Amino acid sequence: MSEADGGVVSADELKIEIERRIDESAVILFMKGTPEQPYCGFSARTVQALDGIGASYSAVNVLADPRIRDVVSAHSNWPTIPQLFVDGTLVGGCDIVTEMAETGELAVLITSIAR
């Protein structure tokens, strides 16, 4: 979510960009902060779950632009952050991702996609 031309990105452009990233990314995490520096415990636990299974993923800091959170939540119909998408589909938030990592389901899901 960048302002490539130096101008302000419109809400419509931001929505299109987020939807494109979700559709084109094998695994993408919308979180508070970055994987290297999560800004909340839920985001940190989700990163730990993904890193714990050796997942390759991209991450988007929803705090970089307050509109990102609104667009992602509207897209997924899920109110909380973090949100993990795999192959364009919402997997869930922290509790679901953590539980799936513990049962092995997350590793199976992520390794089953080929991109």
N, C-alpha and C. Protein backbone atom coordinates (compact mmCIF):
# COMPACT_ATOMS: atom_id res chain seq x y z
N MET A 1 0.84 -1.15 0.00
CA MET A 1 0.00 0.00 0.00
C MET A 1 0.91 1.23 0.00
N SER A 2 1.26 1.65 -1.16
CA SER A 2 2.18 2.77 -1.25
C SER A 2 1.59 3.87 -2.10
N GLU A 3 2.20 5.00 -2.01
CA GLU A 3 1.79 6.15 -2.79
C GLU A 3 2.85 6.35 -3.87
N ALA A 4 2.81 5.54 -4.91
CA ALA A 4 3.86 5.50 -5.92
C ALA A 4 4.11 6.85 -6.59
N ASP A 5 3.06 7.61 -6.81
CA ASP A 5 3.23 8.89 -7.51
C ASP A 5 3.44 10.05 -6.54
N GLY A 6 3.57 9.75 -5.26
CA GLY A 6 3.78 10.79 -4.27
C GLY A 6 2.50 11.44 -3.80
N GLY A 7 1.38 11.08 -4.41
CA GLY A 7 0.09 11.64 -4.02
C GLY A 7 -0.62 10.74 -3.04
N VAL A 8 -1.77 11.17 -2.63
CA VAL A 8 -2.57 10.40 -1.68
C VAL A 8 -3.35 9.33 -2.44
N VAL A 9 -3.33 8.13 -1.91
CA VAL A 9 -4.06 7.01 -2.50
C VAL A 9 -5.53 7.14 -2.10
N SER A 10 -6.42 7.06 -3.08
CA SER A 10 -7.84 7.16 -2.77
C SER A 10 -8.33 5.88 -2.09
N ALA A 11 -9.47 5.97 -1.46
CA ALA A 11 -10.06 4.80 -0.79
C ALA A 11 -10.32 3.68 -1.79
N ASP A 12 -10.79 4.04 -2.98
CA ASP A 12 -11.06 3.03 -4.01
C ASP A 12 -9.78 2.35 -4.47
N GLU A 13 -8.72 3.14 -4.67
CA GLU A 13 -7.43 2.58 -5.08
C GLU A 13 -6.88 1.65 -4.00
N LEU A 14 -7.03 2.05 -2.75
CA LEU A 14 -6.56 1.23 -1.64
C LEU A 14 -7.33 -0.08 -1.59
N LYS A 15 -8.63 -0.03 -1.77
CA LYS A 15 -9.46 -1.24 -1.78
C LYS A 15 -9.02 -2.19 -2.90
N ILE A 16 -8.80 -1.65 -4.08
CA ILE A 16 -8.36 -2.46 -5.22
C ILE A 16 -7.00 -3.09 -4.93
N GLU A 17 -6.08 -2.31 -4.37
CA GLU A 17 -4.74 -2.81 -4.06
C GLU A 17 -4.79 -3.92 -3.02
N ILE A 18 -5.58 -3.75 -1.97
CA ILE A 18 -5.69 -4.78 -0.93
C ILE A 18 -6.29 -6.05 -1.51
N GLU A 19 -7.35 -5.91 -2.28
CA GLU A 19 -7.97 -7.09 -2.88
C GLU A 19 -7.01 -7.79 -3.85
N ARG A 20 -6.21 -7.02 -4.58
CA ARG A 20 -5.21 -7.60 -5.47
C ARG A 20 -4.17 -8.38 -4.68
N ARG A 21 -3.70 -7.79 -3.60
CA ARG A 21 -2.68 -8.46 -2.76
C ARG A 21 -3.24 -9.76 -2.18
N ILE A 22 -4.48 -9.74 -1.72
CA ILE A 22 -5.11 -10.95 -1.17
C ILE A 22 -5.21 -12.02 -2.26
N ASP A 23 -5.66 -11.62 -3.43
CA ASP A 23 -5.84 -12.58 -4.53
C ASP A 23 -4.52 -13.13 -5.06
N GLU A 24 -3.47 -12.31 -5.08
CA GLU A 24 -2.21 -12.72 -5.69
C GLU A 24 -1.21 -13.34 -4.72
N SER A 25 -1.43 -13.20 -3.43
CA SER A 25 -0.48 -13.72 -2.44
C SER A 25 -0.89 -15.11 -2.01
N ALA A 26 0.07 -16.02 -2.00
CA ALA A 26 -0.22 -17.37 -1.51
C ALA A 26 -0.61 -17.32 -0.04
N VAL A 27 0.17 -16.58 0.75
CA VAL A 27 -0.10 -16.44 2.18
C VAL A 27 0.18 -14.98 2.54
N ILE A 28 -0.82 -14.31 3.08
CA ILE A 28 -0.65 -12.91 3.46
C ILE A 28 -1.30 -12.66 4.82
N LEU A 29 -0.58 -11.95 5.66
CA LEU A 29 -1.04 -11.64 7.01
C LEU A 29 -1.22 -10.14 7.14
N PHE A 30 -2.42 -9.72 7.50
CA PHE A 30 -2.70 -8.33 7.84
C PHE A 30 -2.59 -8.25 9.36
N MET A 31 -1.67 -7.43 9.83
CA MET A 31 -1.33 -7.42 11.26
C MET A 31 -1.03 -6.00 11.74
N LYS A 32 -0.93 -5.86 13.05
CA LYS A 32 -0.49 -4.61 13.65
C LYS A 32 1.01 -4.71 13.84
N GLY A 33 1.74 -3.87 13.10
CA GLY A 33 3.19 -3.91 13.14
C GLY A 33 3.74 -4.76 12.01
N THR A 34 4.94 -5.28 12.23
CA THR A 34 5.61 -6.11 11.23
C THR A 34 5.99 -7.43 11.88
N PRO A 35 6.31 -8.45 11.08
CA PRO A 35 6.73 -9.71 11.69
C PRO A 35 7.94 -9.53 12.62
N GLU A 36 8.82 -8.61 12.26
CA GLU A 36 10.00 -8.35 13.10
C GLU A 36 9.66 -7.56 14.35
N GLN A 37 8.60 -6.77 14.29
CA GLN A 37 8.20 -5.94 15.43
C GLN A 37 6.68 -5.82 15.49
N PRO A 38 6.00 -6.88 15.96
CA PRO A 38 4.54 -6.82 16.11
C PRO A 38 4.16 -5.80 17.18
N TYR A 39 3.05 -5.11 16.96
CA TYR A 39 2.60 -4.08 17.90
C TYR A 39 1.52 -4.55 18.84
N CYS A 40 1.12 -5.83 18.76
CA CYS A 40 0.15 -6.35 19.72
C CYS A 40 0.43 -7.84 19.93
N GLY A 41 -0.02 -8.35 21.04
CA GLY A 41 0.21 -9.75 21.38
C GLY A 41 -0.44 -10.71 20.41
N PHE A 42 -1.61 -10.35 19.89
CA PHE A 42 -2.30 -11.24 18.95
C PHE A 42 -1.52 -11.36 17.64
N SER A 43 -1.01 -10.24 17.16
CA SER A 43 -0.19 -10.28 15.95
C SER A 43 1.10 -11.06 16.21
N ALA A 44 1.70 -10.86 17.38
CA ALA A 44 2.93 -11.58 17.73
C ALA A 44 2.69 -13.09 17.76
N ARG A 45 1.58 -13.52 18.35
CA ARG A 45 1.27 -14.96 18.43
C ARG A 45 1.02 -15.55 17.04
N THR A 46 0.38 -14.78 16.18
CA THR A 46 0.12 -15.26 14.82
C THR A 46 1.42 -15.41 14.05
N VAL A 47 2.32 -14.44 14.18
CA VAL A 47 3.64 -14.52 13.54
C VAL A 47 4.40 -15.73 14.08
N GLN A 48 4.36 -15.95 15.38
CA GLN A 48 5.04 -17.11 15.98
C GLN A 48 4.49 -18.41 15.41
N ALA A 49 3.18 -18.48 15.22
CA ALA A 49 2.57 -19.70 14.66
C ALA A 49 3.06 -19.93 13.24
N LEU A 50 3.09 -18.88 12.43
CA LEU A 50 3.55 -19.01 11.05
C LEU A 50 5.03 -19.34 10.99
N ASP A 51 5.82 -18.62 11.77
CA ASP A 51 7.26 -18.87 11.79
C ASP A 51 7.58 -20.26 12.33
N GLY A 52 6.76 -20.71 13.28
CA GLY A 52 6.97 -22.02 13.89
C GLY A 52 6.82 -23.18 12.92
N ILE A 53 6.05 -22.96 11.86
CA ILE A 53 5.90 -24.03 10.85
C ILE A 53 6.75 -23.74 9.62
N GLY A 54 7.55 -22.67 9.69
CA GLY A 54 8.43 -22.34 8.58
C GLY A 54 7.71 -21.78 7.37
N ALA A 55 6.57 -21.16 7.59
CA ALA A 55 5.76 -20.63 6.48
C ALA A 55 6.43 -19.42 5.84
N SER A 56 6.31 -19.34 4.55
CA SER A 56 6.72 -18.16 3.80
C SER A 56 5.46 -17.32 3.59
N TYR A 57 5.49 -16.07 3.99
CA TYR A 57 4.30 -15.23 3.89
C TYR A 57 4.69 -13.77 3.74
N SER A 58 3.76 -12.99 3.23
CA SER A 58 3.95 -11.55 3.21
C SER A 58 3.06 -10.96 4.31
N ALA A 59 3.43 -9.78 4.75
CA ALA A 59 2.68 -9.14 5.84
C ALA A 59 2.41 -7.69 5.49
N VAL A 60 1.26 -7.21 5.95
CA VAL A 60 0.88 -5.81 5.76
C VAL A 60 0.57 -5.23 7.12
N ASN A 61 1.22 -4.12 7.44
CA ASN A 61 0.99 -3.41 8.69
C ASN A 61 -0.25 -2.54 8.55
N VAL A 62 -1.34 -2.92 9.21
CA VAL A 62 -2.59 -2.16 9.09
C VAL A 62 -2.51 -0.80 9.76
N LEU A 63 -1.48 -0.59 10.58
CA LEU A 63 -1.34 0.70 11.25
C LEU A 63 -0.69 1.74 10.34
N ALA A 64 -0.16 1.31 9.19
CA ALA A 64 0.47 2.24 8.25
C ALA A 64 -0.55 3.21 7.66
N ASP A 65 -1.78 2.78 7.55
CA ASP A 65 -2.88 3.62 7.03
C ASP A 65 -4.15 3.09 7.69
N PRO A 66 -4.82 3.90 8.49
CA PRO A 66 -6.01 3.43 9.21
C PRO A 66 -7.08 2.83 8.30
N ARG A 67 -7.09 3.20 7.04
CA ARG A 67 -8.10 2.69 6.12
C ARG A 67 -7.86 1.22 5.77
N ILE A 68 -6.62 0.75 5.88
CA ILE A 68 -6.32 -0.64 5.53
C ILE A 68 -7.16 -1.58 6.38
N ARG A 69 -7.17 -1.34 7.68
CA ARG A 69 -7.94 -2.20 8.59
C ARG A 69 -9.41 -2.24 8.19
N ASP A 70 -9.97 -1.07 7.89
CA ASP A 70 -11.39 -1.01 7.50
C ASP A 70 -11.66 -1.79 6.22
N VAL A 71 -10.79 -1.63 5.24
CA VAL A 71 -10.98 -2.32 3.95
C VAL A 71 -10.84 -3.83 4.12
N VAL A 72 -9.83 -4.26 4.86
CA VAL A 72 -9.62 -5.70 5.08
C VAL A 72 -10.80 -6.30 5.83
N SER A 73 -11.25 -5.63 6.88
CA SER A 73 -12.37 -6.14 7.66
C SER A 73 -13.66 -6.19 6.85
N ALA A 74 -13.87 -5.20 5.99
CA ALA A 74 -15.06 -5.21 5.12
C ALA A 74 -14.95 -6.34 4.10
N HIS A 75 -13.76 -6.54 3.56
CA HIS A 75 -13.55 -7.60 2.56
C HIS A 75 -13.83 -8.98 3.15
N SER A 76 -13.35 -9.20 4.37
CA SER A 76 -13.44 -10.53 4.99
C SER A 76 -14.68 -10.72 5.84
N ASN A 77 -15.35 -9.61 6.17
CA ASN A 77 -16.46 -9.66 7.12
C ASN A 77 -16.00 -10.21 8.47
N TRP A 78 -14.78 -9.86 8.84
CA TRP A 78 -14.16 -10.29 10.10
C TRP A 78 -13.65 -9.03 10.78
N PRO A 79 -14.06 -8.75 12.02
CA PRO A 79 -13.80 -7.44 12.61
C PRO A 79 -12.40 -7.23 13.20
N THR A 80 -11.70 -8.29 13.52
CA THR A 80 -10.46 -8.12 14.27
C THR A 80 -9.22 -8.34 13.41
N ILE A 81 -8.12 -7.82 13.91
CA ILE A 81 -6.79 -7.97 13.31
C ILE A 81 -5.94 -8.68 14.35
N PRO A 82 -5.13 -9.64 13.97
CA PRO A 82 -4.66 -9.99 12.63
C PRO A 82 -5.66 -10.84 11.86
N GLN A 83 -5.42 -10.87 10.53
CA GLN A 83 -6.20 -11.73 9.63
C GLN A 83 -5.23 -12.40 8.68
N LEU A 84 -5.34 -13.72 8.59
CA LEU A 84 -4.48 -14.50 7.70
C LEU A 84 -5.31 -15.00 6.53
N PHE A 85 -4.81 -14.75 5.32
CA PHE A 85 -5.42 -15.25 4.10
C PHE A 85 -4.47 -16.24 3.45
N VAL A 86 -5.00 -17.37 3.04
CA VAL A 86 -4.22 -18.38 2.32
C VAL A 86 -4.94 -18.65 1.01
N ASP A 87 -4.23 -18.47 -0.07
CA ASP A 87 -4.78 -18.70 -1.41
C ASP A 87 -6.06 -17.90 -1.63
N GLY A 88 -6.07 -16.65 -1.13
CA GLY A 88 -7.20 -15.75 -1.34
C GLY A 88 -8.37 -15.91 -0.39
N THR A 89 -8.27 -16.86 0.53
CA THR A 89 -9.38 -17.15 1.45
C THR A 89 -8.97 -16.83 2.88
N LEU A 90 -9.87 -16.19 3.62
CA LEU A 90 -9.60 -15.90 5.03
C LEU A 90 -9.52 -17.20 5.80
N VAL A 91 -8.42 -17.39 6.52
CA VAL A 91 -8.26 -18.53 7.42
C VAL A 91 -8.81 -18.15 8.78
N GLY A 92 -8.46 -16.96 9.25
CA GLY A 92 -8.96 -16.49 10.53
C GLY A 92 -7.97 -15.57 11.21
N GLY A 93 -8.23 -15.37 12.49
CA GLY A 93 -7.39 -14.51 13.30
C GLY A 93 -6.45 -15.31 14.17
N CYS A 94 -5.97 -14.68 15.21
CA CYS A 94 -4.96 -15.27 16.08
C CYS A 94 -5.36 -16.61 16.66
N ASP A 95 -6.52 -16.70 17.27
CA ASP A 95 -6.92 -17.94 17.93
C ASP A 95 -7.03 -19.11 16.95
N ILE A 96 -7.64 -18.86 15.81
CA ILE A 96 -7.81 -19.92 14.81
C ILE A 96 -6.46 -20.35 14.26
N VAL A 97 -5.62 -19.37 13.90
CA VAL A 97 -4.31 -19.69 13.33
C VAL A 97 -3.45 -20.45 14.34
N THR A 98 -3.46 -20.01 15.59
CA THR A 98 -2.68 -20.68 16.63
C THR A 98 -3.15 -22.11 16.83
N GLU A 99 -4.46 -22.30 16.89
CA GLU A 99 -5.01 -23.65 17.06
C GLU A 99 -4.65 -24.54 15.87
N MET A 100 -4.77 -23.99 14.67
CA MET A 100 -4.43 -24.76 13.47
C MET A 100 -2.94 -25.13 13.44
N ALA A 101 -2.10 -24.23 13.93
CA ALA A 101 -0.66 -24.53 13.99
C ALA A 101 -0.40 -25.66 14.97
N GLU A 102 -1.09 -25.63 16.11
CA GLU A 102 -0.89 -26.67 17.13
C GLU A 102 -1.36 -28.04 16.67
N THR A 103 -2.43 -28.09 15.87
CA THR A 103 -2.95 -29.38 15.41
C THR A 103 -2.27 -29.87 14.13
N GLY A 104 -1.48 -29.01 13.50
CA GLY A 104 -0.82 -29.38 12.26
C GLY A 104 -1.60 -28.99 11.02
N GLU A 105 -2.83 -28.52 11.20
CA GLU A 105 -3.68 -28.14 10.06
C GLU A 105 -3.10 -26.99 9.25
N LEU A 106 -2.47 -26.04 9.94
CA LEU A 106 -1.93 -24.87 9.24
C LEU A 106 -0.81 -25.27 8.30
N ALA A 107 0.08 -26.12 8.76
CA ALA A 107 1.19 -26.58 7.91
C ALA A 107 0.65 -27.33 6.70
N VAL A 108 -0.35 -28.17 6.90
CA VAL A 108 -0.95 -28.92 5.79
C VAL A 108 -1.57 -27.95 4.78
N LEU A 109 -2.31 -26.97 5.28
CA LEU A 109 -2.97 -26.00 4.40
C LEU A 109 -1.95 -25.22 3.58
N ILE A 110 -0.93 -24.71 4.25
CA ILE A 110 0.05 -23.86 3.56
C ILE A 110 0.90 -24.67 2.59
N THR A 111 1.27 -25.88 2.95
CA THR A 111 2.09 -26.68 2.04
C THR A 111 1.27 -27.24 0.87
N SER A 112 -0.06 -27.22 1.01
CA SER A 112 -0.90 -27.75 -0.07
C SER A 112 -1.07 -26.79 -1.23
N ILE A 113 -0.74 -25.51 -1.01
CA ILE A 113 -0.88 -24.54 -2.09
C ILE A 113 0.44 -24.45 -2.85
N ALA A 114 0.34 -24.30 -4.12
CA ALA A 114 1.55 -24.20 -4.95
C ALA A 114 1.51 -22.91 -5.73
N ARG A 115 2.37 -21.97 -5.34
CA ARG A 115 2.48 -20.69 -6.07
C ARG A 115 3.93 -20.37 -6.20
